[in-house]
Amino acid sequence: MTVLSLRPERLLLGAVVAASLLASADASAGPGADEAYDSASRVISDAQKDIPSIQAAVAAGRTTDRGASQRVAEGDLALRNRDYDRAAVIFNEVIEKYSAHPTAHAEALHLLGETYYRSQQLLSARRVYLQVVDSSGSDRLAPYAANALARLVDIAMRTRDLKSLDDIFARMSKVPSASVESILAYARGRGLVARKDFEVARIALQGVPAASPYHHQARYLLGVIATKEAQAAAADAAKADADPSKPAGAKPDSAAEMASTRGRYAKAVESFREVTRLSPDTPEHRHVIDLAWMAIGRLFYETDQWHASAEAYNHVDRNSPEFGKMLYELASVYVRLGDVQRAQRALEVLSIADPDSSDIAEGNLLRGDLLLRTGQFKKSLETYEGVRKQYDPMRVKVDSFLGATNDPAVYYDRLSREQLDIGNTDAQLPPLAVQWAREAEDGPEAFAVLDEVVKTRALIKQAQALVEKLG
């Protein structure tokens, strides 16, 4: 490698110097100058003959290494800038063109999966991550296996394909234990929580070390498990003390029953409090801490501890992704406390801070109700009329869309076309309605398939445009 890094001009200079030394040595020994000159000429001539082969070797080495590495760097930059289409094109090019490269091929395959994942192409991401895992026996892809398996767990949860978790867990057992102790322990715990296997999930999550970047998330899930177990215990107690005259799901109607309910949730509250004591050292960890405060606020709300609930909600930072949802829930707490002014103020801030929130509609209705309670009839009427004016046209569009046919395939085709032409002002479905549908219980699973179809159609259009240009 040292020889290849030398410039040919330097090799030629070295040959000339060597020839000069030889000539001076020969002169001191006594032979004539002509013989020394001939000897030096031969050395220089031999060096010149080697220059083209050296240049070719240097160029080939530089082209292969720098070309692949540079393309991966370009793709990574596009990924960081959320230019997912360009990133996918670059990574696919590297995968196809440099399949024998010692590092670039594996890195490009890993980043291609990440590109599909971040662009919500979950099925494509799953295909790439499975390829990474299946090839992880090679030294090139082994470092990416743990991350790929963690992503596969997340994709299975987001697409509601929990049956595939058995296969993913089996693959995890083949990964070295050092990786399992960090990334995969958390991923396994998440999958087990989704399958409601809480006992095994608790063991897996407790195995996530404090130094792991997933420690905050693991501790939060332990709080979720405690909440689920408390809910199950409360349901069992309700069945044991069932009162036929009491409606299903009704809250405890005695101090003893409420105290018992609060006791069941005490462990969950303390689990979430442990999360809030952790260091907010990264944006992700700050978000987890905010989620823990939200969980505490909800648990206190469900057990009629209104002041404690309001205090917990007020810990959520205004820069948090949960700030809008917190304001709506905090307003509900203030309503329970009878503090109408604070409830109204929270809803007013919500309308400004998060105008696209799915809670805006309910919040506006709650504002109208609060104004009505305080005797501000004119403002209350204006609020109700504003809600009707904003959302009634959306309701008409949705009703028209659903009433056009009874064939689900037609709904699917129309919706995929509208998502492809997202800027169409004549769309049958309002964007806000589609957003709420995405956030609904079955939204992620349904739209994961839909987004794949939309992306495929967009790629076909791009390919056809390229063919026309080349023709």
PDB file of C-alpha atoms in Angstrom, residues 207-444:
ATOM      1  CA  GLY A 207     -32.375  -6.515  31.912  1.00  0.00           C
ATOM      2  CA  VAL A 208     -31.844  -3.232  30.045  1.00  0.00           C
ATOM      3  CA  PRO A 209     -28.804  -1.652  31.766  1.00  0.00           C
ATOM      4  CA  ALA A 210     -28.772   1.921  33.039  1.00  0.00           C
ATOM      5  CA  ALA A 211     -26.062   2.823  30.524  1.00  0.00           C
ATOM      6  CA  SER A 212     -28.248   1.774  27.600  1.00  0.00           C
ATOM      7  CA  PRO A 213     -29.845   4.510  25.462  1.00  0.00           C
ATOM      8  CA  TYR A 214     -33.110   2.555  25.879  1.00  0.00           C
ATOM      9  CA  HIS A 215     -33.097   2.541  29.691  1.00  0.00           C
ATOM     10  CA  HIS A 216     -35.678   5.355  29.964  1.00  0.00           C
ATOM     11  CA  GLN A 217     -37.999   3.626  27.506  1.00  0.00           C
ATOM     12  CA  ALA A 218     -37.646   0.303  29.315  1.00  0.00           C
ATOM     13  CA  ARG A 219     -38.522   1.862  32.670  1.00  0.00           C
ATOM     14  CA  TYR A 220     -41.546   3.557  31.102  1.00  0.00           C
ATOM     15  CA  LEU A 221     -42.794   0.212  29.796  1.00  0.00           C
ATOM     16  CA  LEU A 222     -42.449  -1.250  33.287  1.00  0.00           C
ATOM     17  CA  GLY A 223     -44.921   1.434  34.350  1.00  0.00           C
ATOM     18  CA  VAL A 224     -47.228   0.414  31.504  1.00  0.00           C
ATOM     19  CA  ILE A 225     -47.075  -3.203  32.690  1.00  0.00           C
ATOM     20  CA  ALA A 226     -47.928  -2.148  36.248  1.00  0.00           C
ATOM     21  CA  THR A 227     -50.895  -0.161  34.904  1.00  0.00           C
ATOM     22  CA  LYS A 228     -52.181  -3.081  32.836  1.00  0.00           C
ATOM     23  CA  GLU A 229     -51.917  -5.423  35.807  1.00  0.00           C
ATOM     24  CA  ALA A 230     -53.744  -2.940  38.040  1.00  0.00           C
ATOM     25  CA  GLN A 231     -56.516  -2.637  35.462  1.00  0.00           C
ATOM     26  CA  ALA A 232     -56.826  -6.418  35.285  1.00  0.00           C
ATOM     27  CA  ALA A 233     -56.994  -6.648  39.083  1.00  0.00           C
ATOM     28  CA  ALA A 234     -59.659  -3.942  39.181  1.00  0.00           C
ATOM     29  CA  ALA A 235     -61.697  -5.786  36.538  1.00  0.00           C
ATOM     30  CA  ASP A 236     -61.460  -9.037  38.500  1.00  0.00           C
ATOM     31  CA  ALA A 237     -62.543  -7.281  41.688  1.00  0.00           C
ATOM     32  CA  ALA A 238     -65.469  -5.705  39.864  1.00  0.00           C
ATOM     33  CA  LYS A 239     -66.604  -9.110  38.609  1.00  0.00           C
ATOM     34  CA  ALA A 240     -66.367 -10.584  42.093  1.00  0.00           C
ATOM     35  CA  ASP A 241     -68.476  -7.766  43.561  1.00  0.00           C
ATOM     36  CA  ALA A 242     -70.762  -7.395  40.568  1.00  0.00           C
ATOM     37  CA  ASP A 243     -73.915  -5.418  41.212  1.00  0.00           C
ATOM     38  CA  PRO A 244     -76.620  -6.032  38.550  1.00  0.00           C
ATOM     39  CA  SER A 245     -78.031  -2.561  39.117  1.00  0.00           C
ATOM     40  CA  LYS A 246     -74.680  -0.881  38.475  1.00  0.00           C
ATOM     41  CA  PRO A 247     -73.761  -0.064  34.848  1.00  0.00           C
ATOM     42  CA  ALA A 248     -70.649  -1.696  33.382  1.00  0.00           C
ATOM     43  CA  GLY A 249     -67.489   0.387  33.702  1.00  0.00           C
ATOM     44  CA  ALA A 250     -68.942   2.630  36.407  1.00  0.00           C
ATOM     45  CA  LYS A 251     -66.492   4.194  38.853  1.00  0.00           C
ATOM     46  CA  PRO A 252     -66.397   3.132  42.530  1.00  0.00           C
ATOM     47  CA  ASP A 253     -69.187   4.824  44.493  1.00  0.00           C
ATOM     48  CA  SER A 254     -67.774   4.549  47.987  1.00  0.00           C
ATOM     49  CA  ALA A 255     -64.687   5.835  49.770  1.00  0.00           C
ATOM     50  CA  ALA A 256     -63.544   2.276  50.518  1.00  0.00           C
ATOM     51  CA  GLU A 257     -63.806   1.240  46.871  1.00  0.00           C
ATOM     52  CA  MET A 258     -61.953   4.355  45.703  1.00  0.00           C
ATOM     53  CA  ALA A 259     -59.195   3.800  48.252  1.00  0.00           C
ATOM     54  CA  SER A 260     -58.834   0.227  47.018  1.00  0.00           C
ATOM     55  CA  THR A 261     -58.616   1.417  43.409  1.00  0.00           C
ATOM     56  CA  ARG A 262     -55.975   4.008  44.284  1.00  0.00           C
ATOM     57  CA  GLY A 263     -53.975   1.331  46.074  1.00  0.00           C
ATOM     58  CA  ARG A 264     -53.963  -0.863  42.989  1.00  0.00           C
ATOM     59  CA  TYR A 265     -52.578   1.969  40.852  1.00  0.00           C
ATOM     60  CA  ALA A 266     -49.999   3.114  43.414  1.00  0.00           C
ATOM     61  CA  LYS A 267     -47.310   0.774  42.038  1.00  0.00           C
ATOM     62  CA  ALA A 268     -47.896   2.074  38.505  1.00  0.00           C
ATOM     63  CA  VAL A 269     -47.690   5.683  39.654  1.00  0.00           C
ATOM     64  CA  GLU A 270     -44.415   5.012  41.440  1.00  0.00           C
ATOM     65  CA  SER A 271     -43.014   3.238  38.362  1.00  0.00           C
ATOM     66  CA  PHE A 272     -43.708   6.292  36.231  1.00  0.00           C
ATOM     67  CA  ARG A 273     -42.284   8.587  38.921  1.00  0.00           C
ATOM     68  CA  GLU A 274     -39.018   6.658  38.692  1.00  0.00           C
ATOM     69  CA  VAL A 275     -38.901   7.585  35.007  1.00  0.00           C
ATOM     70  CA  THR A 276     -39.365  11.268  35.793  1.00  0.00           C
ATOM     71  CA  ARG A 277     -36.287  11.131  38.073  1.00  0.00           C
ATOM     72  CA  LEU A 278     -34.035   9.982  35.237  1.00  0.00           C
ATOM     73  CA  SER A 279     -31.758  12.386  33.416  1.00  0.00           C
ATOM     74  CA  PRO A 280     -33.304  14.269  30.443  1.00  0.00           C
ATOM     75  CA  ASP A 281     -30.006  14.016  28.569  1.00  0.00           C
ATOM     76  CA  THR A 282     -31.397  13.558  25.042  1.00  0.00           C
ATOM     77  CA  PRO A 283     -34.538  14.745  23.210  1.00  0.00           C
ATOM     78  CA  GLU A 284     -35.798  11.156  23.137  1.00  0.00           C
ATOM     79  CA  HIS A 285     -35.345  10.788  26.879  1.00  0.00           C
ATOM     80  CA  ARG A 286     -37.065  14.130  27.543  1.00  0.00           C
ATOM     81  CA  HIS A 287     -40.022  12.883  25.507  1.00  0.00           C
ATOM     82  CA  VAL A 288     -40.185   9.673  27.556  1.00  0.00           C
ATOM     83  CA  ILE A 289     -40.156  11.712  30.782  1.00  0.00           C
ATOM     84  CA  ASP A 290     -43.024  13.852  29.448  1.00  0.00           C
ATOM     85  CA  LEU A 291     -44.943  10.678  28.612  1.00  0.00           C
ATOM     86  CA  ALA A 292     -44.397   9.484  32.172  1.00  0.00           C
ATOM     87  CA  TRP A 293     -45.853  12.725  33.566  1.00  0.00           C
ATOM     88  CA  MET A 294     -48.824  12.294  31.203  1.00  0.00           C
ATOM     89  CA  ALA A 295     -49.356   8.751  32.498  1.00  0.00           C
ATOM     90  CA  ILE A 296     -49.240   9.947  36.113  1.00  0.00           C
ATOM     91  CA  GLY A 297     -51.757  12.684  35.328  1.00  0.00           C
ATOM     92  CA  ARG A 298     -54.130  10.164  33.747  1.00  0.00           C
ATOM     93  CA  LEU A 299     -53.862   7.707  36.629  1.00  0.00           C
ATOM     94  CA  PHE A 300     -54.644  10.455  39.149  1.00  0.00           C
ATOM     95  CA  TYR A 301     -57.548  11.590  36.955  1.00  0.00           C
ATOM     96  CA  GLU A 302     -59.009   8.067  36.855  1.00  0.00           C
ATOM     97  CA  THR A 303     -58.809   7.868  40.661  1.00  0.00           C
ATOM     98  CA  ASP A 304     -60.382  11.313  41.213  1.00  0.00           C
ATOM     99  CA  GLN A 305     -57.186  12.920  42.527  1.00  0.00           C
ATOM    100  CA  TRP A 306     -57.711  16.131  40.593  1.00  0.00           C
ATOM    101  CA  HIS A 307     -55.108  18.396  42.178  1.00  0.00           C
ATOM    102  CA  ALA A 308     -52.383  15.770  41.895  1.00  0.00           C
ATOM    103  CA  SER A 309     -53.415  15.175  38.280  1.00  0.00           C
ATOM    104  CA  ALA A 310     -53.160  18.877  37.401  1.00  0.00           C
ATOM    105  CA  GLU A 311     -49.748  19.089  39.070  1.00  0.00           C
ATOM    106  CA  ALA A 312     -48.475  16.129  37.024  1.00  0.00           C
ATOM    107  CA  TYR A 313     -49.762  17.543  33.731  1.00  0.00           C
ATOM    108  CA  ASN A 314     -48.100  20.892  34.427  1.00  0.00           C
ATOM    109  CA  HIS A 315     -44.678  19.199  34.394  1.00  0.00           C
ATOM    110  CA  VAL A 316     -44.950  18.559  30.630  1.00  0.00           C
ATOM    111  CA  ASP A 317     -42.684  20.962  28.768  1.00  0.00           C
ATOM    112  CA  ARG A 318     -44.262  23.335  26.244  1.00  0.00           C
ATOM    113  CA  ASN A 319     -41.749  22.151  23.628  1.00  0.00           C
ATOM    114  CA  SER A 320     -42.830  18.540  24.078  1.00  0.00           C
ATOM    115  CA  PRO A 321     -44.682  16.669  21.299  1.00  0.00           C
ATOM    116  CA  GLU A 322     -47.263  15.866  23.993  1.00  0.00           C
ATOM    117  CA  PHE A 323     -47.954  19.495  24.880  1.00  0.00           C
ATOM    118  CA  GLY A 324     -51.141  19.808  22.807  1.00  0.00           C
ATOM    119  CA  LYS A 325     -52.681  16.603  24.145  1.00  0.00           C
ATOM    120  CA  MET A 326     -51.662  17.607  27.666  1.00  0.00           C
ATOM    121  CA  LEU A 327     -53.559  20.912  27.363  1.00  0.00           C
ATOM    122  CA  TYR A 328     -56.784  19.164  26.385  1.00  0.00           C
ATOM    123  CA  GLU A 329     -56.521  16.643  29.233  1.00  0.00           C
ATOM    124  CA  LEU A 330     -55.535  19.371  31.693  1.00  0.00           C
ATOM    125  CA  ALA A 331     -58.639  21.329  30.696  1.00  0.00           C
ATOM    126  CA  SER A 332     -60.739  18.271  31.571  1.00  0.00           C
ATOM    127  CA  VAL A 333     -59.071  18.148  34.995  1.00  0.00           C
ATOM    128  CA  TYR A 334     -59.862  21.829  35.613  1.00  0.00           C
ATOM    129  CA  VAL A 335     -63.479  21.166  34.647  1.00  0.00           C
ATOM    130  CA  ARG A 336     -63.601  18.498  37.360  1.00  0.00           C
ATOM    131  CA  LEU A 337     -62.116  20.978  39.801  1.00  0.00           C
ATOM    132  CA  GLY A 338     -64.704  23.577  38.800  1.00  0.00           C
ATOM    133  CA  ASP A 339     -61.975  25.992  37.680  1.00  0.00           C
ATOM    134  CA  VAL A 340     -63.637  27.198  34.490  1.00  0.00           C
ATOM    135  CA  GLN A 341     -61.193  30.036  33.796  1.00  0.00           C
ATOM    136  CA  ARG A 342     -58.137  27.782  33.811  1.00  0.00           C
ATOM    137  CA  ALA A 343     -59.948  25.230  31.681  1.00  0.00           C
ATOM    138  CA  GLN A 344     -60.818  27.892  29.112  1.00  0.00           C
ATOM    139  CA  ARG A 345     -57.260  29.219  29.145  1.00  0.00           C
ATOM    140  CA  ALA A 346     -55.845  25.735  28.510  1.00  0.00           C
ATOM    141  CA  LEU A 347     -58.175  25.235  25.545  1.00  0.00           C
ATOM    142  CA  GLU A 348     -57.331  28.651  24.107  1.00  0.00           C
ATOM    143  CA  VAL A 349     -53.611  27.837  24.275  1.00  0.00           C
ATOM    144  CA  LEU A 350     -54.345  24.473  22.640  1.00  0.00           C
ATOM    145  CA  SER A 351     -56.018  26.158  19.661  1.00  0.00           C
ATOM    146  CA  ILE A 352     -52.868  28.238  19.111  1.00  0.00           C
ATOM    147  CA  ALA A 353     -50.129  25.767  20.054  1.00  0.00           C
ATOM    148  CA  ASP A 354     -51.496  22.732  18.178  1.00  0.00           C
ATOM    149  CA  PRO A 355     -54.214  23.781  15.707  1.00  0.00           C
ATOM    150  CA  ASP A 356     -54.048  20.443  13.833  1.00  0.00           C
ATOM    151  CA  SER A 357     -54.521  18.325  16.939  1.00  0.00           C
ATOM    152  CA  SER A 358     -57.140  15.608  16.831  1.00  0.00           C
ATOM    153  CA  ASP A 359     -58.377  17.019  20.157  1.00  0.00           C
ATOM    154  CA  ILE A 360     -59.219  20.427  18.683  1.00  0.00           C
ATOM    155  CA  ALA A 361     -62.793  19.497  17.764  1.00  0.00           C
ATOM    156  CA  GLU A 362     -63.575  18.100  21.225  1.00  0.00           C
ATOM    157  CA  GLY A 363     -61.747  21.032  22.777  1.00  0.00           C
ATOM    158  CA  ASN A 364     -63.881  23.561  20.908  1.00  0.00           C
ATOM    159  CA  LEU A 365     -67.031  21.790  22.022  1.00  0.00           C
ATOM    160  CA  LEU A 366     -65.765  21.814  25.592  1.00  0.00           C
ATOM    161  CA  ARG A 367     -65.059  25.558  25.291  1.00  0.00           C
ATOM    162  CA  GLY A 368     -68.634  26.133  24.163  1.00  0.00           C
ATOM    163  CA  ASP A 369     -69.908  24.088  27.089  1.00  0.00           C
ATOM    164  CA  LEU A 370     -67.782  26.055  29.568  1.00  0.00           C
ATOM    165  CA  LEU A 371     -69.026  29.356  28.161  1.00  0.00           C
ATOM    166  CA  LEU A 372     -72.571  28.078  28.452  1.00  0.00           C
ATOM    167  CA  ARG A 373     -72.040  27.097  32.090  1.00  0.00           C
ATOM    168  CA  THR A 374     -70.759  30.562  32.958  1.00  0.00           C
ATOM    169  CA  GLY A 375     -73.710  32.298  31.303  1.00  0.00           C
ATOM    170  CA  GLN A 376     -71.756  33.632  28.311  1.00  0.00           C
ATOM    171  CA  PHE A 377     -74.507  32.558  25.933  1.00  0.00           C
ATOM    172  CA  LYS A 378     -73.511  34.699  22.958  1.00  0.00           C
ATOM    173  CA  LYS A 379     -69.894  33.512  22.995  1.00  0.00           C
ATOM    174  CA  SER A 380     -71.056  29.960  23.532  1.00  0.00           C
ATOM    175  CA  LEU A 381     -73.357  30.159  20.490  1.00  0.00           C
ATOM    176  CA  GLU A 382     -70.550  31.645  18.384  1.00  0.00           C
ATOM    177  CA  THR A 383     -68.244  28.812  19.427  1.00  0.00           C
ATOM    178  CA  TYR A 384     -70.781  26.123  18.548  1.00  0.00           C
ATOM    179  CA  GLU A 385     -71.557  27.757  15.201  1.00  0.00           C
ATOM    180  CA  GLY A 386     -67.832  28.024  14.455  1.00  0.00           C
ATOM    181  CA  VAL A 387     -67.413  24.294  15.104  1.00  0.00           C
ATOM    182  CA  ARG A 388     -70.356  23.459  12.867  1.00  0.00           C
ATOM    183  CA  LYS A 389     -69.093  25.749  10.108  1.00  0.00           C
ATOM    184  CA  GLN A 390     -65.638  24.172  10.202  1.00  0.00           C
ATOM    185  CA  TYR A 391     -66.529  20.506  10.478  1.00  0.00           C
ATOM    186  CA  ASP A 392     -69.941  20.158   8.835  1.00  0.00           C
ATOM    187  CA  PRO A 393     -68.518  20.379   5.270  1.00  0.00           C
ATOM    188  CA  MET A 394     -66.024  17.678   6.243  1.00  0.00           C
ATOM    189  CA  ARG A 395     -68.836  15.491   7.543  1.00  0.00           C
ATOM    190  CA  VAL A 396     -70.726  15.954   4.274  1.00  0.00           C
ATOM    191  CA  LYS A 397     -67.662  14.932   2.256  1.00  0.00           C
ATOM    192  CA  VAL A 398     -67.064  11.849   4.385  1.00  0.00           C
ATOM    193  CA  ASP A 399     -70.736  10.829   4.171  1.00  0.00           C
ATOM    194  CA  SER A 400     -70.653  11.302   0.397  1.00  0.00           C
ATOM    195  CA  PHE A 401     -67.481   9.235   0.120  1.00  0.00           C
ATOM    196  CA  LEU A 402     -68.908   6.398   2.212  1.00  0.00           C
ATOM    197  CA  GLY A 403     -72.314   6.515   0.532  1.00  0.00           C
ATOM    198  CA  ALA A 404     -70.950   6.313  -3.017  1.00  0.00           C
ATOM    199  CA  THR A 405     -70.562   2.535  -2.935  1.00  0.00           C
ATOM    200  CA  ASN A 406     -70.626  -0.501  -0.691  1.00  0.00           C
ATOM    201  CA  ASP A 407     -67.538  -2.061  -2.266  1.00  0.00           C
ATOM    202  CA  PRO A 408     -64.457  -1.804   0.039  1.00  0.00           C
ATOM    203  CA  ALA A 409     -62.172  -2.181  -2.987  1.00  0.00           C
ATOM    204  CA  VAL A 410     -63.587   1.033  -4.441  1.00  0.00           C
ATOM    205  CA  TYR A 411     -62.958   2.877  -1.166  1.00  0.00           C
ATOM    206  CA  TYR A 412     -59.388   1.589  -1.156  1.00  0.00           C
ATOM    207  CA  ASP A 413     -58.733   2.598  -4.755  1.00  0.00           C
ATOM    208  CA  ARG A 414     -60.185   6.090  -4.311  1.00  0.00           C
ATOM    209  CA  LEU A 415     -58.294   6.675  -1.099  1.00  0.00           C
ATOM    210  CA  SER A 416     -54.989   5.542  -2.626  1.00  0.00           C
ATOM    211  CA  ARG A 417     -55.504   7.880  -5.602  1.00  0.00           C
ATOM    212  CA  GLU A 418     -56.249  10.804  -3.285  1.00  0.00           C
ATOM    213  CA  GLN A 419     -53.149  10.100  -1.201  1.00  0.00           C
ATOM    214  CA  LEU A 420     -51.071   9.984  -4.384  1.00  0.00           C
ATOM    215  CA  ASP A 421     -52.405  13.380  -5.475  1.00  0.00           C
ATOM    216  CA  ILE A 422     -52.265  14.916  -2.032  1.00  0.00           C
ATOM    217  CA  GLY A 423     -52.511  18.491  -3.332  1.00  0.00           C
ATOM    218  CA  ASN A 424     -55.814  17.902  -5.108  1.00  0.00           C
ATOM    219  CA  THR A 425     -58.282  20.535  -3.884  1.00  0.00           C
ATOM    220  CA  ASP A 426     -61.235  18.543  -5.254  1.00  0.00           C
ATOM    221  CA  ALA A 427     -60.480  15.488  -3.105  1.00  0.00           C
ATOM    222  CA  GLN A 428     -63.504  13.696  -1.734  1.00  0.00           C
ATOM    223  CA  LEU A 429     -61.973  13.334   1.715  1.00  0.00           C
ATOM    224  CA  PRO A 430     -60.681  16.343   3.696  1.00  0.00           C
ATOM    225  CA  PRO A 431     -57.028  16.015   4.804  1.00  0.00           C
ATOM    226  CA  LEU A 432     -57.973  16.416   8.470  1.00  0.00           C
ATOM    227  CA  ALA A 433     -60.345  13.447   8.253  1.00  0.00           C
ATOM    228  CA  VAL A 434     -57.569  11.333   6.727  1.00  0.00           C
ATOM    229  CA  GLN A 435     -55.197  12.457   9.488  1.00  0.00           C
ATOM    230  CA  TRP A 436     -57.672  11.427  12.170  1.00  0.00           C
ATOM    231  CA  ALA A 437     -58.169   8.094  10.426  1.00  0.00           C
ATOM    232  CA  ARG A 438     -54.406   7.525  10.511  1.00  0.00           C
ATOM    233  CA  GLU A 439     -54.387   8.206  14.251  1.00  0.00           C
ATOM    234  CA  ALA A 440     -57.318   5.874  14.941  1.00  0.00           C
ATOM    235  CA  GLU A 441     -56.900   2.454  16.528  1.00  0.00           C
ATOM    236  CA  ASP A 442     -56.520   0.523  13.251  1.00  0.00           C
ATOM    237  CA  GLY A 443     -55.077   3.448  11.308  1.00  0.00           C
ATOM    238  CA  PRO A 444     -51.375   2.509  11.270  1.00  0.00           C
TER     239      PRO A 444
END
